[in-house]
PDB file of C-alpha atoms in Angstrom:
ATOM      1  CA  MET U 335      25.094  -5.967  14.869  1.00  0.00           C
ATOM      2  CA  SER U 336      27.186  -6.957  11.858  1.00  0.00           C
ATOM      3  CA  SER U 337      25.949  -7.259   8.529  1.00  0.00           C
ATOM      4  CA  THR U 338      26.223 -11.431   8.278  1.00  0.00           C
ATOM      5  CA  GLU U 339      24.978 -11.244  12.145  1.00  0.00           C
ATOM      6  CA  PHE U 340      21.847  -9.585  10.493  1.00  0.00           C
ATOM      7  CA  ASN U 341      21.837 -11.989   7.232  1.00  0.00           C
ATOM      8  CA  ASN U 342      21.783 -14.952   9.155  1.00  0.00           C
ATOM      9  CA  LEU U 343      19.093 -13.041  11.437  1.00  0.00           C
ATOM     10  CA  LEU U 344      17.052 -12.602   8.381  1.00  0.00           C
ATOM     11  CA  LEU U 345      17.648 -15.545   6.450  1.00  0.00           C
ATOM     12  CA  GLY U 346      16.483 -17.721   9.441  1.00  0.00           C
ATOM     13  CA  ASN U 347      12.744 -15.799   9.442  1.00  0.00           C
ATOM     14  CA  ALA U 348      12.795 -15.215   5.832  1.00  0.00           C
ATOM     15  CA  ASP U 349      10.972 -18.410   5.205  1.00  0.00           C
ATOM     16  CA  PHE U 350       7.759 -17.346   7.226  1.00  0.00           C
ATOM     17  CA  LEU U 351       7.001 -14.799   4.882  1.00  0.00           C
ATOM     18  CA  ARG U 352       6.093 -16.633   1.512  1.00  0.00           C
ATOM     19  CA  PRO U 353       2.705 -17.249   3.364  1.00  0.00           C
ATOM     20  CA  TYR U 354       1.939 -14.120   3.795  1.00  0.00           C
ATOM     21  CA  ALA U 355       2.775 -12.999   0.661  1.00  0.00           C
ATOM     22  CA  VAL U 356       0.409 -15.192  -0.578  1.00  0.00           C
ATOM     23  CA  THR U 357      -2.537 -14.507   1.532  1.00  0.00           C
ATOM     24  CA  LEU U 358      -1.995 -10.975   0.583  1.00  0.00           C
ATOM     25  CA  THR U 359      -1.670 -10.844  -2.799  1.00  0.00           C
ATOM     26  CA  LYS U 360      -3.587 -14.094  -3.841  1.00  0.00           C
ATOM     27  CA  ASP U 361      -1.508 -14.998  -6.421  1.00  0.00           C
ATOM     28  CA  SER U 362       2.035 -17.040  -6.453  1.00  0.00           C
ATOM     29  CA  GLU U 363       3.725 -14.953  -8.991  1.00  0.00           C
ATOM     30  CA  SER U 364       2.852 -11.208  -7.239  1.00  0.00           C
ATOM     31  CA  ALA U 365       3.603 -13.244  -3.706  1.00  0.00           C
ATOM     32  CA  LYS U 366       7.453 -13.927  -5.030  1.00  0.00           C
ATOM     33  CA  ASP U 367       7.906 -10.947  -6.148  1.00  0.00           C
ATOM     34  CA  LEU U 368       6.248  -9.449  -2.708  1.00  0.00           C
ATOM     35  CA  TYR U 369       8.481 -11.712  -1.007  1.00  0.00           C
ATOM     36  CA  GLN U 370      11.882 -10.314  -3.056  1.00  0.00           C
ATOM     37  CA  GLU U 371      11.261  -6.939  -2.140  1.00  0.00           C
ATOM     38  CA  THR U 372      10.340  -7.264   0.933  1.00  0.00           C
ATOM     39  CA  LEU U 373      13.661  -8.809   1.471  1.00  0.00           C
ATOM     40  CA  PHE U 374      15.741  -6.311  -0.330  1.00  0.00           C
ATOM     41  CA  ARG U 375      14.110  -3.837   1.400  1.00  0.00           C
ATOM     42  CA  ALA U 376      15.001  -5.504   4.945  1.00  0.00           C
ATOM     43  CA  LEU U 377      18.475  -5.246   3.431  1.00  0.00           C
ATOM     44  CA  SER U 378      19.041  -2.065   2.603  1.00  0.00           C
ATOM     45  CA  ASN U 379      17.236  -0.688   6.213  1.00  0.00           C
ATOM     46  CA  ARG U 380      19.188  -2.966   7.969  1.00  0.00           C
ATOM     47  CA  ASP U 381      20.300  -0.215  10.348  1.00  0.00           C
ATOM     48  CA  LYS U 382      16.631   0.452  11.130  1.00  0.00           C
ATOM     49  CA  TYR U 383      16.028  -2.860  12.868  1.00  0.00           C
ATOM     50  CA  LEU U 384      16.735  -2.213  16.981  1.00  0.00           C
ATOM     51  CA  ALA U 385      18.619  -5.564  17.760  1.00  0.00           C
ATOM     52  CA  GLY U 386      16.744  -7.925  20.281  1.00  0.00           C
ATOM     53  CA  THR U 387      13.350  -6.631  18.771  1.00  0.00           C
ATOM     54  CA  ASN U 388      11.230  -9.334  16.979  1.00  0.00           C
ATOM     55  CA  ILE U 389      12.658  -9.436  13.277  1.00  0.00           C
ATOM     56  CA  ARG U 390       9.587 -11.542  12.419  1.00  0.00           C
ATOM     57  CA  ALA U 391       7.145  -8.339  13.126  1.00  0.00           C
ATOM     58  CA  TRP U 392       9.743  -6.229  11.801  1.00  0.00           C
ATOM     59  CA  LEU U 393       9.612  -8.270   8.070  1.00  0.00           C
ATOM     60  CA  TYR U 394       5.584  -8.710   8.209  1.00  0.00           C
ATOM     61  CA  THR U 395       5.251  -4.953   8.511  1.00  0.00           C
ATOM     62  CA  ILE U 396       7.651  -4.061   5.677  1.00  0.00           C
ATOM     63  CA  MET U 397       5.829  -6.975   3.503  1.00  0.00           C
ATOM     64  CA  ARG U 398       2.282  -5.586   4.487  1.00  0.00           C
ATOM     65  CA  ASN U 399       3.454  -2.107   3.858  1.00  0.00           C
ATOM     66  CA  ILE U 400       5.246  -2.637   0.557  1.00  0.00           C
ATOM     67  CA  PHE U 401       1.628  -4.946  -0.725  1.00  0.00           C
ATOM     68  CA  ILE U 402      -0.632  -1.556   0.572  1.00  0.00           C
ATOM     69  CA  ASN U 403       1.698   1.037  -1.296  1.00  0.00           C
ATOM     70  CA  ASN U 404       1.697  -1.043  -4.590  1.00  0.00           C
ATOM     71  CA  TYR U 405      -1.923  -1.523  -4.283  1.00  0.00           C
ATOM     72  CA  ARG U 406      -2.257   2.455  -4.175  1.00  0.00           C
ATOM     73  CA  ARG U 407       0.040   2.805  -6.504  1.00  0.00           C
ATOM     74  CA  GLY U 408      -1.764   0.253  -9.077  1.00  0.00           C
ATOM     75  CA  ASN U 409      -5.064   2.464  -8.330  1.00  0.00           C
ATOM     76  CA  ARG U 410      -3.772   5.386  -9.211  1.00  0.00           C
ATOM     77  CA  GLN U 411      -2.008   4.026 -12.248  1.00  0.00           C
ATOM     78  CA  TYR U 412      -3.396   4.965 -15.893  1.00  0.00           C
ATOM     79  CA  ARG U 413      -1.339   4.483 -18.257  1.00  0.00           C
ATOM     80  CA  LEU U 414      -2.078   6.795 -21.001  1.00  0.00           C
ATOM     81  CA  LEU U 415      -0.353   5.452 -23.892  1.00  0.00           C
ATOM     82  CA  ASP U 416       0.855   2.366 -24.710  1.00  0.00           C
ATOM     83  CA  SER U 417       4.159   2.791 -27.873  1.00  0.00           C
ATOM     84  CA  ALA U 418       4.572  -0.797 -28.384  1.00  0.00           C
ATOM     85  CA  VAL U 419       1.040  -1.194 -29.429  1.00  0.00           C
ATOM     86  CA  GLY U 420       1.095   1.939 -31.350  1.00  0.00           C
ATOM     87  CA  ASP U 421       0.247   4.546 -29.382  1.00  0.00           C
ATOM     88  CA  TYR U 422      -3.362   3.900 -28.468  1.00  0.00           C
ATOM     89  CA  LEU U 423      -5.113   4.135 -25.235  1.00  0.00           C
ATOM     90  CA  LEU U 424      -4.738   1.565 -22.420  1.00  0.00           C
ATOM     91  CA  SER U 425      -7.725   1.898 -19.296  1.00  0.00           C
ATOM     92  CA  HIS U 426      -9.975   3.234 -21.237  1.00  0.00           C
ATOM     93  CA  GLN U 427     -12.673   4.560 -19.691  1.00  0.00           C
ATOM     94  CA  PRO U 428     -15.865   4.974 -20.649  1.00  0.00           C
ATOM     95  CA  SER U 429     -16.700   8.873 -20.715  1.00  0.00           C
ATOM     96  CA  ALA U 430     -19.846  11.008 -20.204  1.00  0.00           C
ATOM     97  CA  VAL U 431     -19.095  12.716 -23.724  1.00  0.00           C
ATOM     98  CA  GLY U 432     -21.580  11.645 -26.171  1.00  0.00           C
ATOM     99  CA  ASN U 433     -19.747  12.372 -28.946  1.00  0.00           C
ATOM    100  CA  PHE U 434     -16.994   9.423 -29.219  1.00  0.00           C
ATOM    101  CA  ALA U 435     -15.139  11.068 -32.484  1.00  0.00           C
ATOM    102  CA  GLU U 436     -15.106  14.628 -30.172  1.00  0.00           C
ATOM    103  CA  SER U 437     -13.530  12.780 -27.220  1.00  0.00           C
ATOM    104  CA  GLU U 438     -10.883  10.846 -29.513  1.00  0.00           C
ATOM    105  CA  LEU U 439      -9.635  13.731 -31.040  1.00  0.00           C
ATOM    106  CA  ARG U 440      -9.240  14.736 -27.146  1.00  0.00           C
ATOM    107  CA  VAL U 441      -7.439  12.251 -26.130  1.00  0.00           C
ATOM    108  CA  LYS U 442      -4.854  12.068 -28.781  1.00  0.00           C
ATOM    109  CA  ASP U 443      -4.572  16.546 -28.535  1.00  0.00           C
ATOM    110  CA  VAL U 444      -3.684  15.431 -24.923  1.00  0.00           C
ATOM    111  CA  GLN U 445      -1.214  12.509 -25.946  1.00  0.00           C
ATOM    112  CA  MET U 446       0.771  14.636 -28.336  1.00  0.00           C
ATOM    113  CA  ALA U 447       0.986  17.375 -25.687  1.00  0.00           C
ATOM    114  CA  VAL U 448       2.503  14.885 -23.309  1.00  0.00           C
ATOM    115  CA  TYR U 449       4.685  13.730 -25.882  1.00  0.00           C
ATOM    116  CA  ASN U 450       5.484  16.850 -27.164  1.00  0.00           C
ATOM    117  CA  LEU U 451       7.356  17.865 -23.652  1.00  0.00           C
ATOM    118  CA  PRO U 452      10.332  18.662 -23.650  1.00  0.00           C
ATOM    119  CA  ILE U 453      12.694  15.537 -22.371  1.00  0.00           C
ATOM    120  CA  ILE U 454      13.419  17.015 -19.230  1.00  0.00           C
ATOM    121  CA  PHE U 455       9.702  17.473 -18.649  1.00  0.00           C
ATOM    122  CA  LYS U 456       8.211  14.671 -20.210  1.00  0.00           C
ATOM    123  CA  GLN U 457      10.253  12.016 -18.200  1.00  0.00           C
ATOM    124  CA  PRO U 458       9.446  12.833 -14.588  1.00  0.00           C
ATOM    125  CA  PHE U 459       5.580  13.804 -15.655  1.00  0.00           C
ATOM    126  CA  LEU U 460       5.151  10.226 -17.164  1.00  0.00           C
ATOM    127  CA  LEU U 461       6.571   8.390 -14.370  1.00  0.00           C
ATOM    128  CA  TYR U 462       4.436  10.380 -11.675  1.00  0.00           C
ATOM    129  CA  PHE U 463       1.257   9.826 -14.002  1.00  0.00           C
ATOM    130  CA  GLU U 464       1.815   6.589 -13.615  1.00  0.00           C
ATOM    131  CA  GLY U 465       1.884   6.867  -9.860  1.00  0.00           C
ATOM    132  CA  TYR U 466       5.444   7.050  -8.889  1.00  0.00           C
ATOM    133  CA  LYS U 467       5.884   9.456  -5.743  1.00  0.00           C
ATOM    134  CA  TYR U 468       8.288  12.183  -5.603  1.00  0.00           C
ATOM    135  CA  TYR U 469      11.100  10.567  -3.555  1.00  0.00           C
ATOM    136  CA  GLU U 470      10.661   7.522  -6.410  1.00  0.00           C
ATOM    137  CA  ILE U 471      11.337   9.791  -8.873  1.00  0.00           C
ATOM    138  CA  ALA U 472      14.180  11.472  -8.095  1.00  0.00           C
ATOM    139  CA  ALA U 473      15.773   7.996  -7.153  1.00  0.00           C
ATOM    140  CA  ILE U 474      15.084   6.985 -10.538  1.00  0.00           C
ATOM    141  CA  LEU U 475      16.293   9.616 -13.003  1.00  0.00           C
ATOM    142  CA  ASN U 476      18.877  10.329  -9.939  1.00  0.00           C
ATOM    143  CA  GLU U 477      18.528  14.156  -9.766  1.00  0.00           C
ATOM    144  CA  PRO U 478      16.993  16.008  -6.352  1.00  0.00           C
ATOM    145  CA  LEU U 479      13.256  16.200  -4.900  1.00  0.00           C
ATOM    146  CA  GLY U 480      13.646  19.345  -5.608  1.00  0.00           C
ATOM    147  CA  THR U 481      14.032  19.368  -9.164  1.00  0.00           C
ATOM    148  CA  VAL U 482      11.990  16.610 -10.066  1.00  0.00           C
ATOM    149  CA  LYS U 483       8.934  18.619  -7.895  1.00  0.00           C
ATOM    150  CA  SER U 484       9.493  21.059  -9.969  1.00  0.00           C
ATOM    151  CA  ARG U 485      10.217  19.944 -13.808  1.00  0.00           C
ATOM    152  CA  ILE U 486       6.684  17.988 -12.829  1.00  0.00           C
ATOM    153  CA  HIS U 487       5.034  20.964 -11.696  1.00  0.00           C
ATOM    154  CA  PHE U 488       6.545  23.276 -15.436  1.00  0.00           C
ATOM    155  CA  ALA U 489       5.310  19.998 -16.979  1.00  0.00           C
ATOM    156  CA  ARG U 490       1.761  20.699 -16.144  1.00  0.00           C
ATOM    157  CA  LYS U 491       1.837  24.060 -16.661  1.00  0.00           C
ATOM    158  CA  MET U 492       3.099  23.795 -20.074  1.00  0.00           C
ATOM    159  CA  LEU U 493       0.009  20.597 -20.631  1.00  0.00           C
ATOM    160  CA  LYS U 494      -2.647  23.601 -19.603  1.00  0.00           C
ATOM    161  CA  THR U 495      -1.763  25.459 -21.557  1.00  0.00           C
ATOM    162  CA  ARG U 496      -1.094  23.312 -25.038  1.00  0.00           C
ATOM    163  CA  ILE U 497      -4.477  21.411 -24.245  1.00  0.00           C
ATOM    164  CA  THR U 498      -6.406  24.810 -23.443  1.00  0.00           C
ATOM    165  CA  ARG U 499      -5.143  26.349 -27.036  1.00  0.00           C
ATOM    166  CA  HIS U 500      -7.197  23.999 -29.207  1.00  0.00           C
TER     167      HIS U 500
END
């Protein structure tokens, strides 16, 4: 199937995705993002589409998988800092520690340890911490997968030694 044929087939069946995106996200803006991401993934993976099969089912599956992955990433995504607001802790959940001054000092120690990492370790570690998968980080940083994995591993080791020293 040529690219033009695939594009025409895709555009002819893409409008059926909009209501499904709204059903999944329950938000019109998120639905638009999900719709666009689905079309992008379909275009970038057109070689995986088997001509003659149900394109709607293929597109629905792509959309559902994107939604599930984003949901899982959102659940794991905890931002350590927001540098735009002056490095304050976001998504802070109350801890079991009764002494809040002590826990605040500990958080600052962790923040300082992360931001004092060398940039080659800090970048992949923060992306991993935000919920990206190894292969996504490798694509973002344009680095081999093994390099990304080892840098995150070494960043963890450095953080363990720096934080336990205090």
